[in-house]
Short mmCIF file of C-alpha atoms in Angstrom, two decimals:
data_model
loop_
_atom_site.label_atom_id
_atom_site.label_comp_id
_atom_site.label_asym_id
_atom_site.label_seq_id
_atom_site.Cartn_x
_atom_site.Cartn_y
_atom_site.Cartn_z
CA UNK A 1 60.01 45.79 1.41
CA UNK A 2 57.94 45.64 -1.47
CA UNK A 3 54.27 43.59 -0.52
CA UNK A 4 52.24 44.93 -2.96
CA UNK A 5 49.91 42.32 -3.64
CA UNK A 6 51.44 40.12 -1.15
CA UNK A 7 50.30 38.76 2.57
CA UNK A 8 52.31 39.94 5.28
CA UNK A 9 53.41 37.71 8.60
CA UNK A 10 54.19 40.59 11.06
CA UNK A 11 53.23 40.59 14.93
CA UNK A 12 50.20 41.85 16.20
CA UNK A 13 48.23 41.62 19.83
CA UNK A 14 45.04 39.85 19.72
CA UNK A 15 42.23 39.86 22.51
CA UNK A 16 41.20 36.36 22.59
CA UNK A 17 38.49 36.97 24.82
CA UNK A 18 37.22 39.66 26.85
CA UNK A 19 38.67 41.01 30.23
CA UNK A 20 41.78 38.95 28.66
CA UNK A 21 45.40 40.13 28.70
CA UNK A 22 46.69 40.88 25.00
CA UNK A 23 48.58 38.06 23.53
CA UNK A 24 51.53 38.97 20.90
CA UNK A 25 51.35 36.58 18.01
CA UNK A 26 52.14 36.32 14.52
CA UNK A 27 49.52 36.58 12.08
CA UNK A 28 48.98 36.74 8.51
CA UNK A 29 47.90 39.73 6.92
CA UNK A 30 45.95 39.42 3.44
CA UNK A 31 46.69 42.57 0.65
CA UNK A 32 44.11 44.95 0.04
CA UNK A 33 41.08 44.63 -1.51
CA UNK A 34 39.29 47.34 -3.79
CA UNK A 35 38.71 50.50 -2.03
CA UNK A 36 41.15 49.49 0.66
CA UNK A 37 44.79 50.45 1.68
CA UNK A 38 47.62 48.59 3.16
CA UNK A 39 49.49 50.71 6.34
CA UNK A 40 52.84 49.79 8.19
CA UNK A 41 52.02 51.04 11.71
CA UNK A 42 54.15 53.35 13.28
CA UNK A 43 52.49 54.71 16.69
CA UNK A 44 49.23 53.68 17.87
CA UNK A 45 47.39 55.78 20.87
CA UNK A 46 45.50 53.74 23.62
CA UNK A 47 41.83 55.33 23.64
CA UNK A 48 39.29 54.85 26.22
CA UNK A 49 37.30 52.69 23.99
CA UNK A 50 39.85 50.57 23.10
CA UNK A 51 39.59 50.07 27.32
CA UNK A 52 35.82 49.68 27.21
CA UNK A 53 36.16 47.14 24.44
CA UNK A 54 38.92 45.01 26.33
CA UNK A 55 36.59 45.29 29.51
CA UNK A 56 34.30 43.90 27.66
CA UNK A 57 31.69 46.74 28.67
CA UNK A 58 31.65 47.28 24.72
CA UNK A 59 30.09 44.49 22.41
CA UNK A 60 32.60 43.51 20.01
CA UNK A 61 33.34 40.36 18.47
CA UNK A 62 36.64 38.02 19.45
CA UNK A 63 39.33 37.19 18.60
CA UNK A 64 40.34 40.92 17.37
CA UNK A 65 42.99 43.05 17.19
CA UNK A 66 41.96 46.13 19.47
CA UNK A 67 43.14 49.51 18.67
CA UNK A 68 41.97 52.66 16.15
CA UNK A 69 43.75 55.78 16.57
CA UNK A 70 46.85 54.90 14.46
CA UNK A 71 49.74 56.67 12.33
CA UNK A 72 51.26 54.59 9.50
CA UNK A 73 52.87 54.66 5.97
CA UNK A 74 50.97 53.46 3.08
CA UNK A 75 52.86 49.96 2.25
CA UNK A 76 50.35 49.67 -1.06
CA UNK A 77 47.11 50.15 -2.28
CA UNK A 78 44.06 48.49 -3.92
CA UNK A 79 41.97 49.17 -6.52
CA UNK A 80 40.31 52.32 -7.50
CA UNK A 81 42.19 53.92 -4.62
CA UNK A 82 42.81 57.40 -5.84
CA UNK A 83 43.25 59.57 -2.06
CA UNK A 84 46.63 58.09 -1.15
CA UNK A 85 49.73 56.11 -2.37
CA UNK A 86 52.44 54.36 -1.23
CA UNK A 87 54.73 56.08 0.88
CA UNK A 88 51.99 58.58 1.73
CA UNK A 89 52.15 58.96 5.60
CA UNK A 90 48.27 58.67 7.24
CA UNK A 91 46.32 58.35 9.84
CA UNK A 92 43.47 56.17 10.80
CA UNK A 93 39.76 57.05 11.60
CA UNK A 94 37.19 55.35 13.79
CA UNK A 95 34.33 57.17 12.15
CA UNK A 96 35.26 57.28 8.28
CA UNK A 97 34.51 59.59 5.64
CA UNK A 98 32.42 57.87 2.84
CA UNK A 99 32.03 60.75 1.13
CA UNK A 100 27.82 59.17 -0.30
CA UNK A 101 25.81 59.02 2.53
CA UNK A 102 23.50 61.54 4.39
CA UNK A 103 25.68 62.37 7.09
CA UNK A 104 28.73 62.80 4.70
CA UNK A 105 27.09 65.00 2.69
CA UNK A 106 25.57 67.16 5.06
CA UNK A 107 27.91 69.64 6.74
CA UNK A 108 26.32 69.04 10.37
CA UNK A 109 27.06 65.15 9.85
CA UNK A 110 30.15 63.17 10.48
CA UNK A 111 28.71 59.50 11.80
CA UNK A 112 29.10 58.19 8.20
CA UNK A 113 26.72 55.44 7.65
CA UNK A 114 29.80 53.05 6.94
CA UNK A 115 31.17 53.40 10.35
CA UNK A 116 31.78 49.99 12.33
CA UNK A 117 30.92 51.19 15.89
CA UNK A 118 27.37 50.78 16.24
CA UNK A 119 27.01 48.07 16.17
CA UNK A 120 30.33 46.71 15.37
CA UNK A 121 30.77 43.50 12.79
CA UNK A 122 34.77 43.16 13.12
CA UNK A 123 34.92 42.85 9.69
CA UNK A 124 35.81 44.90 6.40
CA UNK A 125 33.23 46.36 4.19
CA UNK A 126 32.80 43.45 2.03
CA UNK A 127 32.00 41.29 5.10
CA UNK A 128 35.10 39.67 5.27
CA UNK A 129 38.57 39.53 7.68
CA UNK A 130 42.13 40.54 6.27
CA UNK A 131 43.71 38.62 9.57
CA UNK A 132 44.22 35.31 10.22
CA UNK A 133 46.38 33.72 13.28
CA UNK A 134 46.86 29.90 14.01
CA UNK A 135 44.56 29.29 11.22
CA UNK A 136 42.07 31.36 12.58
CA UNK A 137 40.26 34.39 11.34
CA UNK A 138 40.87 37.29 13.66
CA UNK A 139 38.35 40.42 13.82
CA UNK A 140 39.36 43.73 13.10
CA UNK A 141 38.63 46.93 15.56
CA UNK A 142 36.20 49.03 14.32
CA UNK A 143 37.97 48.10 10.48
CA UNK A 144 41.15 50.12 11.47
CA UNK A 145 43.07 47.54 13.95
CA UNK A 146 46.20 49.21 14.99
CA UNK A 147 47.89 46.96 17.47
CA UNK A 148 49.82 45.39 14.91
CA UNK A 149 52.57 46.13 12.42
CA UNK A 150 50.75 45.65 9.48
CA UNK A 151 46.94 46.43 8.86
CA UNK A 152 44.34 46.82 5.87
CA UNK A 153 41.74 49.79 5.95
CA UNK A 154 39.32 51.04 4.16
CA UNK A 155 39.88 53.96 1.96
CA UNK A 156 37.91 55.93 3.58
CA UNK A 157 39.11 55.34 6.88
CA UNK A 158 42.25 57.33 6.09
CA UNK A 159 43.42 60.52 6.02
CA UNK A 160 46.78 61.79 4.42
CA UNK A 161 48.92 63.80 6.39
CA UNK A 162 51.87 66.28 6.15
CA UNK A 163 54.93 64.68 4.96
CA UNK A 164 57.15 66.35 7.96
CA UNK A 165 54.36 65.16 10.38
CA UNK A 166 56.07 62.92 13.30
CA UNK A 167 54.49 59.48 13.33
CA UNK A 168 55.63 58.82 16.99
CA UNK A 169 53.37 61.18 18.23
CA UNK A 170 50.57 62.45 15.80
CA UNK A 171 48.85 59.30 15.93
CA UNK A 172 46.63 61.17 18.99
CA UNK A 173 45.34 63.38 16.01
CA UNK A 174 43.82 60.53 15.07
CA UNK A 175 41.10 60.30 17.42
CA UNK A 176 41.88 61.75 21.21
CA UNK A 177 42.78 65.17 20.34
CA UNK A 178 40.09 66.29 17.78
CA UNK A 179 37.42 64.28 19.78
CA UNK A 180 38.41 66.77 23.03
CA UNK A 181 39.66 69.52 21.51
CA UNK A 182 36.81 69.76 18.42
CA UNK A 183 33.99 69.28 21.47
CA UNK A 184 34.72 72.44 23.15
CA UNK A 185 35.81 74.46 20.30
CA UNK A 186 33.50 73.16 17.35
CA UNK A 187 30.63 71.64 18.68
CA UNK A 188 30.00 73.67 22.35
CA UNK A 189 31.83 76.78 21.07
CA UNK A 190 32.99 77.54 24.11
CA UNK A 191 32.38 81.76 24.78
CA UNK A 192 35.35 83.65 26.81
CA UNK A 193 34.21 83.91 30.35
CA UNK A 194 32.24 80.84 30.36
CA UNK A 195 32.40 78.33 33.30
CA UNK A 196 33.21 74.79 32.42
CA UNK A 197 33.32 71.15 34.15
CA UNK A 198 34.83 68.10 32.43
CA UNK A 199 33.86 64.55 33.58
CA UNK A 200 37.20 62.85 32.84
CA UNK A 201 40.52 63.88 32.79
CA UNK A 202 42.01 61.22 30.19
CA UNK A 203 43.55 61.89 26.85
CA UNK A 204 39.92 63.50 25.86
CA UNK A 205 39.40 64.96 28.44
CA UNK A 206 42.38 66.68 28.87
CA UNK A 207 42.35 68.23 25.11
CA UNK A 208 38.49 69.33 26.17
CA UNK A 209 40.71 71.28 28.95
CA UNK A 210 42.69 72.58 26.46
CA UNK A 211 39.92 73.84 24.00
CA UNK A 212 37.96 75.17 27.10
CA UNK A 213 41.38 76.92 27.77
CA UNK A 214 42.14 78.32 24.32
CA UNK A 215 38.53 79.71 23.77
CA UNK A 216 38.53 81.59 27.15
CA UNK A 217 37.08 80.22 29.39
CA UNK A 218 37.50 81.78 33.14
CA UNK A 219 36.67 78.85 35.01
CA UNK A 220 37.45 74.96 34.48
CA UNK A 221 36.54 72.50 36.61
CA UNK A 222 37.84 69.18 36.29
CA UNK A 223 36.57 65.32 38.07
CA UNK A 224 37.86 62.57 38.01
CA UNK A 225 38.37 59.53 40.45
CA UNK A 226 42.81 59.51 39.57
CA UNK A 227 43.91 62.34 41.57
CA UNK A 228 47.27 61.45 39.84
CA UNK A 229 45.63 63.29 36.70
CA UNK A 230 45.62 66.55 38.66
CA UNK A 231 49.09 68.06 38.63
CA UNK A 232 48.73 67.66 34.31
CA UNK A 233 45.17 69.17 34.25
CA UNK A 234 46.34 72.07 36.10
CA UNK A 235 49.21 72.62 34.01
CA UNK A 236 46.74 72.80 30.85
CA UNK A 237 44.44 75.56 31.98
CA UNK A 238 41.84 73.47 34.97
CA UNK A 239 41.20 75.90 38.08
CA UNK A 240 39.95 73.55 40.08
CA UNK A 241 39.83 69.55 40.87
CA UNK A 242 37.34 67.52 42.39
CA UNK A 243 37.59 63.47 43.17
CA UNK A 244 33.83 62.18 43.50
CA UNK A 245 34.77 59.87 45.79
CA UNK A 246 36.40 62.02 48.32
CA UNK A 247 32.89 64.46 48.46
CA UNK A 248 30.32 64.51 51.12
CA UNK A 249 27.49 65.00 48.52
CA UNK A 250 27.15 64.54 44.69
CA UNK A 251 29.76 66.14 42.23
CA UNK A 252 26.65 67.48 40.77
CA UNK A 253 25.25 68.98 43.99
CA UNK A 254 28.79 70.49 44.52
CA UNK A 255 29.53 71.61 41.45
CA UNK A 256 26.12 73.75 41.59
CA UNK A 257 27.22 75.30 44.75
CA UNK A 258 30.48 75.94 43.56
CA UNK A 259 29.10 78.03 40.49
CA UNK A 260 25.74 78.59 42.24
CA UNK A 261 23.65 78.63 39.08
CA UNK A 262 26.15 75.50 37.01
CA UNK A 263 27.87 75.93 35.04
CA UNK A 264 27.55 77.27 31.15
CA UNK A 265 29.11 73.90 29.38
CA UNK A 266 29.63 70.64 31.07
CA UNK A 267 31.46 67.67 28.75
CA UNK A 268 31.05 63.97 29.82
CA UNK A 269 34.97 62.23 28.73
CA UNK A 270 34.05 58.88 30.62
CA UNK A 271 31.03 56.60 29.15
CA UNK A 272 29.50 56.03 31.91
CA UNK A 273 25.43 57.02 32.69
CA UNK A 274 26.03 58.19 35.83
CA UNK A 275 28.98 60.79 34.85
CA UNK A 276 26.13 61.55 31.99
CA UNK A 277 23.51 62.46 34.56
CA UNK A 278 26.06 64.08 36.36
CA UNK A 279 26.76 66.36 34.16
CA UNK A 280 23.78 67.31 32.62
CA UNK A 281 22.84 67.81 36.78
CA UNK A 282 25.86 69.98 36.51
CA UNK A 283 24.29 73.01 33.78
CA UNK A 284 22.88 75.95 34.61
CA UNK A 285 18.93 75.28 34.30
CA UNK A 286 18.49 77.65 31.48
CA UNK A 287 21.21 78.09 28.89
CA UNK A 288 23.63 75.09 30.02
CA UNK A 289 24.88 72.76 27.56
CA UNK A 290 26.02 69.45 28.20
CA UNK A 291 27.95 67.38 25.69
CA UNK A 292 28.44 63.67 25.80
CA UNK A 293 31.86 62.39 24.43
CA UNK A 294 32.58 59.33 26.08
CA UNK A 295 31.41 56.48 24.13
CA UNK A 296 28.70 54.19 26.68
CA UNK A 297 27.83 50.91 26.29
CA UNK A 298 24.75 50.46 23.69
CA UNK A 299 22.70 48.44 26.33
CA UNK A 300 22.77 51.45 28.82
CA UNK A 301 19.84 53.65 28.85
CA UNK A 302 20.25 57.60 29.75
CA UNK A 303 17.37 58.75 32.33
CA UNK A 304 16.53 62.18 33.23
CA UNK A 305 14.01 63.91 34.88
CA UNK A 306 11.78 64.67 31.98
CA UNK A 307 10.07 67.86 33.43
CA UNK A 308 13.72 69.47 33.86
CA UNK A 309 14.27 69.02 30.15
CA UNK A 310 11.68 72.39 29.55
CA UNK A 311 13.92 74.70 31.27
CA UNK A 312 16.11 75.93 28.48
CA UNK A 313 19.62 73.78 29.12
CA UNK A 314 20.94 71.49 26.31
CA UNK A 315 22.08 67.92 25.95
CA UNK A 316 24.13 66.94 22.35
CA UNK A 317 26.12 64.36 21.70
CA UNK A 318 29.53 64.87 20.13
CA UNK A 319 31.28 62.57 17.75
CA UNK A 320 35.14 62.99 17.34
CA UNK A 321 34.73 66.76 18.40
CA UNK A 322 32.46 67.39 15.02
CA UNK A 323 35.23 66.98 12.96
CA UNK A 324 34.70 66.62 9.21
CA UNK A 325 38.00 65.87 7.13
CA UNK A 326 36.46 66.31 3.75
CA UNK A 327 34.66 68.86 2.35
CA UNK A 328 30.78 68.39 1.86
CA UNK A 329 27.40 70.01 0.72
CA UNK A 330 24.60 70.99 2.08
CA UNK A 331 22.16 68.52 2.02
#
């Protein structure tokens, strides 16, 4: 149908409240503004943030519509949108590409300065809601909402893809898979040879497996409390499993004696501090590097022992696996 320039009724679920279950209701969706762009959803992947935000260990604001890493058709477009058009099949992006600010426009940078995570407002860029439900205006998640048949996004908070691309299933491009994938290949480079240990064995997790796997790694160790993630992180390239709660001493402290000096990259998939200290515990002392993906709650607070820091290892952070989808300068 035809809704240029029209609100849409369509279902969506909404998180009343936190540590809620998700209630299916109609609500009204408002066209797009300027700069923004009007997607039927198609697929929409369930990320571990969207589960720390629906835990409520994740300050957001309710009522919202949770969800980010989406696949969709472009329904229609607002003004001075010149990147996509109707029909165009896209994806949606938690961190968006503004294409003005430092990080943009620095090729090391891709936590844009319009990004809605931290903090998060709910709202568009003009400070304004395109939901409403029972008369009441409903926040959007992280300004790319996908748990609902319709949505508004901004502009820059989409990227085009392939015609021929399947919507039922690339919508883990979105987010998941670069986030994983991009940390081991793009931001550790993982080296062939290397030793590896990944703290989390979801969808992230598993595509770190798979980019410690494809850039040679000779060991990969993988934790995580669901043993029932095991069978599938073999199958994608992990050598060996460990369940923190079934260990006599610290993953850390077994880890270590497992690889006797750590290991060369260890990748935190959870969002937790204490899979964070665990492991940066986890690198070798010297040339280790430990990346955090999993996205923590901003009260937390990251302690280490400060004196340890000299010794050579590394700690980064990683945002959606350094992934940049537009091109950029040198700043």
């Amino acid at each position: 149908m035809n809704t240029s320039g029209k609100a849409v009724t369509c279902w969506a679920a909404i998180a009343w409240k936190k540590i809620s279950p998700l209630s299916i209701e109609e609500v009204q969706v408002e066209p797009p503004k300027a700069g923004e762009v009007h997607i039927k959803m198609i697929s929409s992947g369930i990320c571990g943030s969207d589960d720390h935000v629906l835990k409520g260990t994740f300050p957001v604001k309710f009522p919202l519509i949770p969800g980010h890493e989406g696949a969709g058709i472009v329904e229609s477009i607002g003004d001075k949108v010149s990147s996509v058009k109707p029909g165009d099949k896209v994806l949606t992006l938690i961190i968006p590409q503004c294409r003005e600010c430092n990080s943009c426009l620095h090729c090391k940078g891709n936590f844009c300065e319009k990004q809605d995570v931290l903090p998060s407002s709910g709202l568009m860029l003009d400070g304004t809601s395109r939901f409403t439900c029972k008369g009441k205006s409903i926040y959007h998640s992280f300004r790319v909402s996908t748990f609902t048949e319709y949505s508004v996004v901004p502009e820059i908070a989409v990227a085009k893809i392939d015609d021929a691309a399947p919507l039922d299933k690339v919508c883990l491009i979105s987010c998941g898979v670069p986030t994983g994938y991009g940390a081991a290949v793009q931001s550790a480079k993982v080296t062939p040879g290397s030793t590896c240990v990944i703290f989390g064995l979801g969808g992230v997790g598993s595509a770190i497996v798979m980019g410690c796997k494809a850039s040679g790694a000779s060991r990969i160790i993988g934790v995580d409390i669901n043993e029932k993630k095991f069978s599938q992180a073999r199958a994608l390239g992990v050598t060996d499993c460990l369940n923190p709660r079934k260990l006599k001493k610290s993953v850390q402290e077994v880890v270590m004696e497992m690889m006797g000096v750590g290991v060369d990259f260890a990748f935190e998939a959870v969002g937790l501090v204490d899979t964070m200290t665990a492991a940066w515990e986890s690198c070798n002392k010297s040339y280790g590097v430990c990346l955090i993906v999993g996205l923590a709650s901003p009260e937390s607070q990251l302690s280490l022992e400060a004196a340890k820091i000299i010794t050579g290892k590394t700690l980064k952070g990683v945002c959606l696996g350094a992934s940049v989808v537009c091109c950029c300068s040198e700043a």
